[in-house]
Coordinates of C-alpha atoms in Angstrom, one line a residue:
M1 CA 0.0 0.0 0.0
T2 CA 1.1 3.6 -0.6
A3 CA 1.1 6.3 2.1
N4 CA -2.4 7.4 0.9
G5 CA -3.8 4.0 0.9
Q6 CA -3.6 3.2 -2.8
Q7 CA -2.8 -0.3 -3.9
R8 CA 0.5 -0.9 -5.6
I9 CA 0.8 -3.3 -8.5
A10 CA 2.6 -6.6 -7.9
P11 CA 5.8 -7.0 -9.9
T12 CA 4.1 -9.2 -12.5
K13 CA 2.2 -8.0 -15.5
T14 CA -1.5 -7.7 -14.9
P15 CA -4.0 -6.9 -17.6
V16 CA -6.1 -3.8 -16.8
P17 CA -9.7 -4.4 -17.9
V18 CA -10.9 -2.1 -20.6
A19 CA -14.4 -1.4 -21.8
T20 CA -15.5 -3.6 -24.6
D21 CA -18.8 -1.9 -25.3
G22 CA -17.8 -1.0 -28.9
A23 CA -17.5 2.7 -28.1
P24 CA -14.8 4.7 -29.7
G25 CA -11.4 3.7 -28.3
A26 CA -12.6 0.5 -26.7
A27 CA -10.0 -1.5 -28.6
V28 CA -7.2 0.0 -26.4
L29 CA -5.7 -2.7 -24.1
A30 CA -3.4 -1.7 -21.3
T31 CA -1.0 -4.0 -19.5
V32 CA 0.6 -2.4 -16.4
P33 CA 3.8 -3.9 -15.1
G34 CA 5.1 -3.6 -11.7
P35 CA 6.8 -0.4 -10.7
P36 CA 9.0 0.5 -13.7
P37 CA 12.5 2.1 -13.5
V38 CA 12.5 5.4 -11.8
A39 CA 15.6 6.9 -13.3
R40 CA 15.2 6.0 -17.0
W41 CA 12.4 4.8 -19.2
S42 CA 12.9 2.6 -22.3
G43 CA 10.7 2.9 -25.4
S44 CA 8.7 -0.1 -24.1
D45 CA 8.0 1.8 -20.9
L46 CA 6.8 4.8 -22.8
L47 CA 4.4 2.7 -24.9
A48 CA 3.1 0.8 -21.9
A49 CA 2.6 4.1 -20.0
L50 CA 0.6 5.6 -22.8
R51 CA -1.6 2.5 -22.9
V52 CA -2.5 3.0 -19.3
A53 CA -3.2 6.7 -19.9
A54 CA -5.4 5.8 -22.9
T55 CA -7.3 3.3 -20.7
D56 CA -8.0 6.0 -18.2
L57 CA -9.1 8.5 -20.9
H58 CA -11.4 6.0 -22.5
G59 CA -13.1 5.4 -19.1
E60 CA -13.7 9.1 -18.6
R61 CA -14.7 10.1 -22.1
A62 CA -18.4 10.5 -21.4
T63 CA -17.8 12.8 -18.4
I64 CA -15.3 14.9 -20.4
N65 CA -17.9 15.1 -23.2
A66 CA -20.3 16.6 -20.6
L67 CA -17.9 19.4 -19.8
N68 CA -17.7 20.5 -23.4
V69 CA -19.0 24.1 -23.9
F70 CA -16.1 25.8 -25.7
P71 CA -15.5 26.7 -28.5
V72 CA -18.7 25.0 -29.5
P73 CA -21.1 22.9 -27.2
D74 CA -21.0 19.8 -29.4
G75 CA -20.3 17.3 -26.6
D76 CA -17.5 15.4 -28.3
T77 CA -14.2 16.5 -26.8
G78 CA -13.7 13.3 -24.7
T79 CA -14.6 11.1 -27.7
N80 CA -12.3 13.0 -30.1
M81 CA -9.4 12.8 -27.7
D82 CA -10.1 9.1 -27.1
L83 CA -10.1 8.4 -30.8
T84 CA -6.9 10.4 -31.4
V85 CA -5.0 8.5 -28.7
S86 CA -6.3 5.2 -30.0
A87 CA -5.0 6.1 -33.5
A88 CA -1.6 7.0 -32.0
L89 CA -1.4 3.6 -30.3
A90 CA -2.5 1.8 -33.4
E91 CA 0.3 3.3 -35.4
A92 CA 2.8 2.3 -32.7
A93 CA 1.4 -1.2 -32.2
S94 CA 4.1 -2.8 -34.4
L95 CA 6.7 -1.8 -31.9
A96 CA 5.1 -3.6 -29.0
D97 CA 7.1 -6.8 -29.5
Q98 CA 10.5 -5.0 -29.7
P99 CA 11.9 -4.8 -26.2
D100 CA 14.9 -2.7 -27.2
V101 CA 12.9 -0.2 -29.2
A102 CA 14.2 3.4 -28.8
A103 CA 12.0 5.9 -27.0
S104 CA 12.4 8.2 -30.0
D105 CA 11.0 5.6 -32.4
V106 CA 8.0 5.0 -30.2
A107 CA 7.3 8.8 -29.8
A108 CA 7.6 9.3 -33.6
K109 CA 5.1 6.6 -34.3
L110 CA 2.7 7.9 -31.7
A111 CA 3.0 11.4 -33.2
R112 CA 2.4 10.2 -36.7
G113 CA -0.7 8.1 -35.7
A114 CA -2.1 11.0 -33.7
L115 CA -1.8 13.4 -36.6
L116 CA -3.5 11.0 -39.1
G117 CA -6.2 10.1 -36.6
A118 CA -6.8 13.4 -35.0
R119 CA -10.5 14.3 -34.5
G120 CA -11.9 17.7 -33.8
N121 CA -10.3 20.8 -32.4
S122 CA -9.1 19.0 -29.2
G123 CA -7.8 16.0 -31.2
V124 CA -5.7 18.1 -33.5
I125 CA -4.2 20.1 -30.6
L126 CA -3.6 16.8 -28.9
S127 CA -1.8 15.5 -32.0
Q128 CA 0.5 18.5 -31.7
I129 CA 1.2 17.7 -28.1
F130 CA 2.3 14.2 -29.3
R131 CA 4.4 15.9 -32.0
G132 CA 6.1 18.1 -29.4
L133 CA 6.8 15.1 -27.1
A134 CA 8.4 13.4 -30.1
Q135 CA 10.6 16.4 -30.8
G136 CA 11.7 16.5 -27.2
M137 CA 12.6 12.7 -27.3
A138 CA 14.3 12.8 -30.7
R139 CA 17.4 10.6 -30.9
R140 CA 16.9 9.3 -27.4
G141 CA 17.1 5.6 -26.9
S142 CA 15.8 5.9 -23.4
L143 CA 14.4 8.8 -21.4
E144 CA 15.9 10.4 -18.3
P145 CA 13.9 12.8 -16.1
R146 CA 15.3 15.9 -17.9
D147 CA 14.4 14.4 -21.3
L148 CA 10.8 14.0 -20.1
A149 CA 10.7 17.6 -18.8
R150 CA 12.2 18.9 -22.1
S151 CA 9.5 16.9 -24.0
F152 CA 6.7 18.5 -22.0
A153 CA 8.1 21.9 -22.8
S154 CA 8.3 21.1 -26.5
A155 CA 4.7 19.7 -26.4
S156 CA 3.5 23.0 -24.9
E157 CA 5.3 25.1 -27.5
M158 CA 4.0 22.9 -30.4
A159 CA 0.4 23.1 -29.1
Y160 CA 0.4 26.9 -28.9
S161 CA 2.0 27.2 -32.3
A162 CA -0.7 25.1 -33.9
V163 CA -3.6 27.4 -32.9
M164 CA -4.0 30.6 -35.0
K165 CA -5.5 32.5 -32.1
P166 CA -4.5 30.8 -28.8
V167 CA -7.1 31.2 -26.0
E168 CA -6.2 30.8 -22.4
G169 CA -8.4 28.8 -20.2
T170 CA -8.2 25.8 -22.6
M171 CA -6.1 22.7 -22.9
L172 CA -3.2 25.0 -24.0
T173 CA -3.2 26.5 -20.5
V174 CA -3.2 23.0 -19.0
I175 CA -0.3 21.6 -21.1
R176 CA 1.8 24.7 -20.3
G177 CA 1.1 24.2 -16.6
A178 CA 2.2 20.6 -17.0
S179 CA 5.4 21.8 -18.7
D180 CA 6.2 24.2 -15.9
G181 CA 5.6 21.6 -13.3
A182 CA 7.8 19.0 -15.1
A183 CA 10.6 21.5 -15.4
A184 CA 10.5 22.5 -11.8
A185 CA 10.5 18.8 -10.7
A186 CA 13.4 17.9 -13.0
S187 CA 15.6 20.7 -11.7
V188 CA 15.7 19.1 -8.2
P189 CA 18.9 17.0 -7.7
G190 CA 18.2 13.3 -7.8
A191 CA 14.8 13.8 -9.5
T192 CA 13.2 10.6 -10.9
I193 CA 10.7 9.9 -13.7
P194 CA 7.8 9.6 -11.1
D195 CA 8.9 13.0 -9.6
V196 CA 8.7 14.7 -13.0
L197 CA 5.3 13.2 -13.8
A198 CA 4.0 14.1 -10.3
G199 CA 5.2 17.7 -10.9
A200 CA 3.5 17.8 -14.3
L201 CA 0.3 16.4 -12.9
A202 CA 0.1 18.7 -9.9
S203 CA 0.7 21.8 -12.0
S204 CA -1.7 20.7 -14.7
E205 CA -4.4 20.2 -12.1
V206 CA -3.8 23.8 -10.8
A207 CA -4.0 25.1 -14.3
L208 CA -7.2 23.2 -15.0
A209 CA -8.8 24.6 -11.9
S210 CA -8.0 28.1 -13.1
T211 CA -9.7 27.7 -16.5
P212 CA -13.1 29.0 -15.4
Q213 CA -11.4 32.2 -14.2
L214 CA -9.6 32.6 -17.6
L215 CA -12.6 31.8 -19.8
D216 CA -15.9 33.4 -18.8
I217 CA -18.1 30.9 -20.6
L218 CA -16.7 28.1 -18.4
R219 CA -17.3 30.1 -15.3
Q220 CA -21.0 30.7 -16.2
A221 CA -21.5 27.0 -17.1
G222 CA -19.8 25.9 -13.9
V223 CA -17.3 23.6 -15.6
V224 CA -13.6 23.3 -16.2
D225 CA -12.3 23.1 -19.8
A226 CA -13.1 19.7 -21.3
G227 CA -9.8 19.5 -23.4
G228 CA -7.8 20.5 -20.4
Q229 CA -9.5 17.8 -18.4
G230 CA -8.5 15.3 -21.0
V231 CA -4.9 16.4 -20.8
V232 CA -5.0 16.0 -17.0
T233 CA -6.5 12.5 -17.3
L234 CA -3.7 11.4 -19.7
I235 CA -1.0 12.8 -17.4
A236 CA -2.6 11.1 -14.4
G237 CA -2.5 7.8 -16.4
L238 CA 1.2 8.3 -17.1
D239 CA 1.8 9.0 -13.4
R240 CA -0.2 6.0 -12.4
Y241 CA 2.0 3.8 -14.5
A242 CA 5.2 5.4 -13.2
R243 CA 4.1 4.7 -9.6
G244 CA 2.7 1.2 -10.2
I245 CA -0.7 2.1 -8.9
A246 CA -3.3 -0.6 -9.8
E247 CA -6.4 1.5 -10.0
P248 CA -6.9 4.9 -11.5
T249 CA -7.4 7.8 -9.2
R250 CA -10.5 9.7 -10.4
H251 CA -9.6 13.1 -11.7
V252 CA -12.8 14.0 -13.5
E253 CA -15.7 15.5 -11.6
P254 CA -19.1 15.6 -13.4
P255 CA -20.4 19.1 -14.0
R256 CA -22.8 20.4 -11.4
T257 CA -25.6 20.6 -14.0
A258 CA -25.3 16.9 -15.0
V259 CA -28.5 15.3 -16.2
T260 CA -29.4 12.2 -18.2
G261 CA -26.0 11.1 -19.3
I262 CA -24.8 14.2 -21.2
A263 CA -24.8 17.2 -18.9
F264 CA -25.7 20.7 -20.0
D265 CA -26.5 24.0 -18.4
E266 CA -30.1 25.0 -19.0
S267 CA -29.1 28.6 -19.5
F268 CA -26.6 27.7 -22.2
T269 CA -28.4 29.7 -24.8
D270 CA -27.7 32.7 -22.6
L271 CA -24.0 31.9 -22.7
H272 CA -23.6 31.5 -26.4
G273 CA -26.6 33.6 -27.5
S274 CA -28.0 32.6 -30.9
D275 CA -24.6 31.9 -32.5
D276 CA -24.7 30.1 -35.8
F277 CA -22.0 27.5 -35.1
G278 CA -21.7 26.4 -38.7
Y279 CA -19.9 23.2 -39.6
C280 CA -17.0 21.5 -37.9
T281 CA -14.9 20.5 -40.9
N282 CA -12.0 18.1 -40.6
F283 CA -9.8 16.5 -43.3
L284 CA -6.4 15.4 -44.2
V285 CA -4.5 16.7 -47.3
I286 CA -1.9 14.4 -48.9
G287 CA 0.3 16.2 -51.4
T288 CA 3.8 17.5 -52.3
G289 CA 5.3 20.9 -51.6
I290 CA 2.4 22.1 -49.4
D291 CA 3.1 25.6 -48.1
V292 CA 1.7 25.2 -44.6
A293 CA 2.0 28.9 -43.7
A294 CA 0.1 29.9 -46.9
A295 CA -2.5 27.3 -46.3
R296 CA -3.1 28.6 -42.8
T297 CA -3.4 32.2 -44.0
T298 CA -6.0 31.2 -46.6
L299 CA -8.0 28.8 -44.6
T300 CA -8.4 31.1 -41.6
T301 CA -10.2 33.5 -43.9
L302 CA -12.8 30.8 -44.6
G303 CA -13.8 30.1 -40.9
D304 CA -12.7 30.2 -37.3
S305 CA -11.4 27.9 -34.6
A306 CA -8.8 26.9 -37.2
V307 CA -6.1 24.4 -36.2
I308 CA -3.9 23.6 -39.2
V309 CA -0.9 21.4 -38.7
G310 CA 1.5 19.2 -40.7
D311 CA 4.3 19.5 -43.2
D312 CA 4.9 19.8 -46.9
T313 CA 3.4 16.3 -47.6
T314 CA 0.6 16.0 -45.0
L315 CA -1.7 18.6 -43.7
K316 CA -4.4 18.1 -41.0
V317 CA -7.1 20.7 -41.0
H318 CA -9.8 21.4 -38.4
I319 CA -12.0 24.5 -39.0
H320 CA -15.4 25.8 -38.2
A321 CA -16.9 27.1 -41.4
D322 CA -20.3 28.5 -42.5
N323 CA -19.6 27.1 -46.0
P324 CA -17.4 24.0 -45.9
G325 CA -17.6 23.7 -49.6
L326 CA -15.3 26.7 -50.0
V327 CA -12.9 25.1 -47.6
L328 CA -12.7 21.8 -49.5
D329 CA -12.6 23.6 -52.8
Y330 CA -9.4 25.4 -51.7
A331 CA -7.9 22.3 -50.0
L332 CA -8.3 20.3 -53.3
S333 CA -5.7 22.7 -54.8
L334 CA -3.2 21.5 -52.2
G335 CA -3.5 17.8 -52.8
D336 CA -5.7 14.7 -52.4
L337 CA -8.3 14.8 -49.6
T338 CA -9.0 12.0 -47.2
E339 CA -10.5 11.4 -43.8
I340 CA -13.2 14.0 -44.6
K341 CA -15.6 14.6 -41.7
I342 CA -18.1 17.4 -41.5
D343 CA -20.5 17.9 -38.6
N344 CA -23.4 20.3 -38.3
M345 CA -22.6 22.0 -35.0
Q346 CA -25.9 23.8 -34.8
Q347 CA -27.6 20.5 -34.8
Q348 CA -25.2 19.1 -32.2
S349 CA -25.6 22.0 -29.8
R350 CA -29.4 21.8 -30.2
A351 CA -29.3 18.2 -29.3
L352 CA -27.3 19.0 -26.2
R353 CA -29.8 21.6 -25.1
Q354 CA -32.5 19.0 -25.3
T355 CA -30.3 16.6 -23.2
A356 CA -30.3 14.2 -26.1
P357 CA -27.2 12.3 -27.4
V358 CA -25.1 14.2 -29.9
A359 CA -26.0 13.3 -33.5
P360 CA -23.7 10.5 -34.8
P361 CA -21.1 11.4 -37.4
A362 CA -22.8 9.1 -39.9
G363 CA -25.2 11.9 -40.8
I364 CA -28.6 13.4 -40.3
P365 CA -31.5 11.0 -40.4
A366 CA -34.0 11.3 -43.1
A367 CA -36.7 12.2 -40.6
T368 CA -34.9 15.6 -40.1
F369 CA -36.1 16.6 -43.6
G370 CA -39.8 15.9 -43.2
R371 CA -41.5 16.2 -46.6
Q372 CA -38.2 16.8 -48.5
V373 CA -35.2 14.6 -49.1
V374 CA -31.8 15.4 -50.6
L375 CA -30.1 12.9 -52.8
A376 CA -26.5 13.3 -54.0
V377 CA -24.1 11.5 -56.3
A378 CA -20.5 10.7 -55.3
A379 CA -17.6 8.3 -56.2
G380 CA -16.1 6.6 -53.2
A381 CA -17.1 5.9 -49.6
G382 CA -15.2 8.9 -48.2
L383 CA -17.0 11.5 -50.2
A384 CA -20.3 9.7 -49.6
D385 CA -19.7 9.9 -45.8
A386 CA -18.9 13.6 -46.2
L387 CA -22.1 14.3 -48.0
R388 CA -24.2 12.3 -45.6
S389 CA -22.6 14.1 -42.7
M390 CA -23.8 17.4 -44.3
G391 CA -27.4 16.1 -44.5
A392 CA -27.7 14.1 -47.8
T393 CA -30.4 11.6 -47.1
S394 CA -29.0 9.1 -49.6
V395 CA -25.9 9.0 -51.7
I396 CA -25.9 7.3 -55.1
D397 CA -22.7 5.6 -56.2
G398 CA -21.4 7.3 -59.3
G399 CA -18.6 4.9 -59.9
A400 CA -15.0 5.8 -60.8
T401 CA -16.1 7.7 -63.9
M402 CA -19.2 9.4 -62.3
N403 CA -21.6 8.1 -64.9
P404 CA -24.6 6.6 -63.1
S405 CA -27.4 5.7 -65.5
T406 CA -30.8 7.5 -65.6
E407 CA -32.3 4.2 -64.4
E408 CA -30.1 4.2 -61.3
L409 CA -30.9 7.8 -60.5
L410 CA -34.6 7.1 -61.0
A411 CA -34.5 4.1 -58.7
A412 CA -32.9 6.3 -55.9
V413 CA -35.6 9.0 -56.4
E414 CA -38.4 6.4 -56.3
A415 CA -36.9 4.7 -53.2
S416 CA -37.1 7.9 -51.2
D417 CA -40.0 8.3 -48.8
A418 CA -40.8 12.0 -49.5
A419 CA -43.0 13.7 -52.1
E420 CA -40.3 16.4 -52.7
V421 CA -36.8 15.4 -53.8
I422 CA -33.7 17.5 -54.4
L423 CA -31.0 15.9 -56.5
L424 CA -27.3 17.0 -56.5
P425 CA -25.5 15.5 -59.5
N426 CA -22.0 16.7 -58.3
H427 CA -20.5 16.2 -61.8
P428 CA -21.1 17.5 -65.3
N429 CA -21.5 14.0 -66.6
V430 CA -24.5 13.4 -64.3
I431 CA -26.5 16.6 -65.0
M432 CA -28.1 15.5 -68.2
A433 CA -29.1 12.1 -66.8
A434 CA -30.5 13.8 -63.7
N435 CA -32.6 16.1 -65.9
Q436 CA -34.1 13.1 -67.7
V437 CA -35.3 11.7 -64.4
R438 CA -37.7 14.6 -64.0
D439 CA -39.8 13.3 -66.9
L440 CA -39.9 9.8 -65.5
T441 CA -41.1 10.3 -61.9
E442 CA -44.3 11.6 -60.4
R443 CA -42.5 13.0 -57.5
S444 CA -41.7 16.7 -57.3
L445 CA -38.1 16.6 -58.3
R446 CA -35.7 19.5 -58.5
I447 CA -32.1 19.4 -59.8
V448 CA -29.5 21.7 -58.3
P449 CA -26.9 21.4 -61.0
T450 CA -23.8 20.9 -58.9
R451 CA -20.7 20.1 -60.9
S452 CA -18.4 18.9 -58.1
V453 CA -18.7 17.4 -54.6
P454 CA -17.5 20.7 -53.0
Q455 CA -20.4 22.5 -54.8
G456 CA -22.7 19.8 -53.4
I457 CA -21.4 20.3 -49.9
A458 CA -21.9 24.1 -50.3
A459 CA -25.5 23.4 -51.5
L460 CA -26.2 21.1 -48.5
S461 CA -25.0 23.8 -46.1
S462 CA -27.8 26.0 -47.3
F463 CA -30.6 23.4 -47.0
N464 CA -33.3 24.5 -44.5
A465 CA -35.7 21.7 -43.4
D466 CA -38.4 24.4 -42.6
A467 CA -38.2 26.1 -46.0
D468 CA -40.4 25.1 -49.0
L469 CA -38.9 23.4 -52.0
A470 CA -38.5 26.5 -54.2
A471 CA -36.7 28.4 -51.4
N472 CA -34.4 25.6 -50.8
V473 CA -33.5 25.1 -54.5
A474 CA -32.8 28.9 -54.8
A475 CA -30.6 29.0 -51.6
M476 CA -28.7 25.8 -52.5
G477 CA -28.1 27.1 -56.1
A478 CA -26.8 30.4 -54.8
A479 CA -24.4 28.6 -52.4
M480 CA -23.3 26.3 -55.1
A481 CA -22.4 29.2 -57.4
Q482 CA -19.9 30.5 -54.9
V483 CA -17.7 27.5 -55.3
H484 CA -15.3 27.0 -58.3
T485 CA -13.5 23.7 -58.6
V486 CA -10.5 22.7 -60.7
Q487 CA -10.1 19.0 -61.3
M488 CA -7.2 17.0 -62.7
S489 CA -7.7 13.7 -64.4
T490 CA -5.5 11.1 -66.0
A491 CA -5.8 10.9 -69.8
A492 CA -7.2 7.6 -71.0
R493 CA -5.7 7.9 -74.5
D494 CA -3.6 10.2 -76.6
A495 CA -5.4 13.3 -77.8
T496 CA -5.0 16.9 -78.9
I497 CA -7.4 19.4 -77.3
D498 CA -7.3 23.1 -78.2
G499 CA -3.9 22.6 -79.7
V500 CA -2.5 20.9 -76.6
A501 CA -1.3 17.4 -77.1
V502 CA -1.7 14.9 -74.2
R503 CA -0.5 11.3 -73.9
A504 CA -2.3 8.4 -72.3
G505 CA -1.4 8.3 -68.6
Q506 CA -0.6 12.0 -68.3
A507 CA -2.3 14.1 -65.6

């Protein structure tokens, strides 16, 4: 037993039970050995410690979600951080059977996985904390106390640099507090790894407690910052591993207004007013020669709460935008898009006010639209998911060449359960076939002639379930017209077009 009555772990490896309810992050499995070395950590120790921390975060994700009121009350901070850490561990899983793996190699894998799997504002910032830790651990086969303290400092610096307009009272404040505490502990002669983590944890808890004084919306809601709480939970897990403590010490207090699973302050509308929260837009750009600074400058003109991180080949973007179509349109000029996820934050915050679960990322159910449905055409599951997340009731597979037949479009229209249907072709090839469907159905069908998926997303952002069909078609058409898309294709054969010769296989 420890001095405060906590049970220490026996010196044999003992599995720590992890939820298997299928919730995000449930695949994380932690094994906590007996008390690890106090003077130096191997790469294996680092990986094992993060597994314990991930287990603790997964167990507290719902309570962290309930704290989420800034920057948008969408109730998903705990889930996003959980998914981001799970992605980091999945990337590093191949190193688990290498007992002599360098700490720097583990940290680099964790950082890469966190970047690729980052979800939401909190997840992207957390990925930069991982990136900073990796920089601090570069070229280190094992970690001494001063290495760990240096890594916390690097993590804090990287997190602040990732946010265009850093706000105190958030997880940034908390990771900076952890850095200060780690540095102070490491400066004491004879300091150990547990000492550094204890210093980081104590200072991060003080910083977390200060967040309501730094951010008024937290004070009014009676909560601490959700992302900051996630950071504290992770550091507490690392500390638990370092001290060989068998059971997690609870560091998350449910908000005082907690009700029915997801908590929310009944006066929340008074806190945020009638803000139009727009769309939480997340995606990954894979390209070459990406100018990260220029991308940040341009993207921040298209929305707010922007967190844009990466390098010249990989760019992770999180932004809150009124028109995500414009964001994706610009991003396509940088490279290929993947991991596209767009959430309607207005709908999410409304769900929280009604103490209902947050709408799932899979999209808005058809019932939302009442008498109208919106059908869209897309090639590929990723684009289909993006369109559904924006509110498309159904997505028609256009195939690699975006050439669905009139019959396929008609079948989708007839299968809908509404008298009024809006169809988004999302490609020039599809517009003529879509127009033919109007003569073949008895339903009231309108075509908004979108020529690309970004135009389709822009159109969906202007759909209003309470408006009549004509008003929706007009609004969606106007939004579509704001988006201009350039597309590159590979030539299927040799040809000369407008005096320009192209060869098969050229892009």
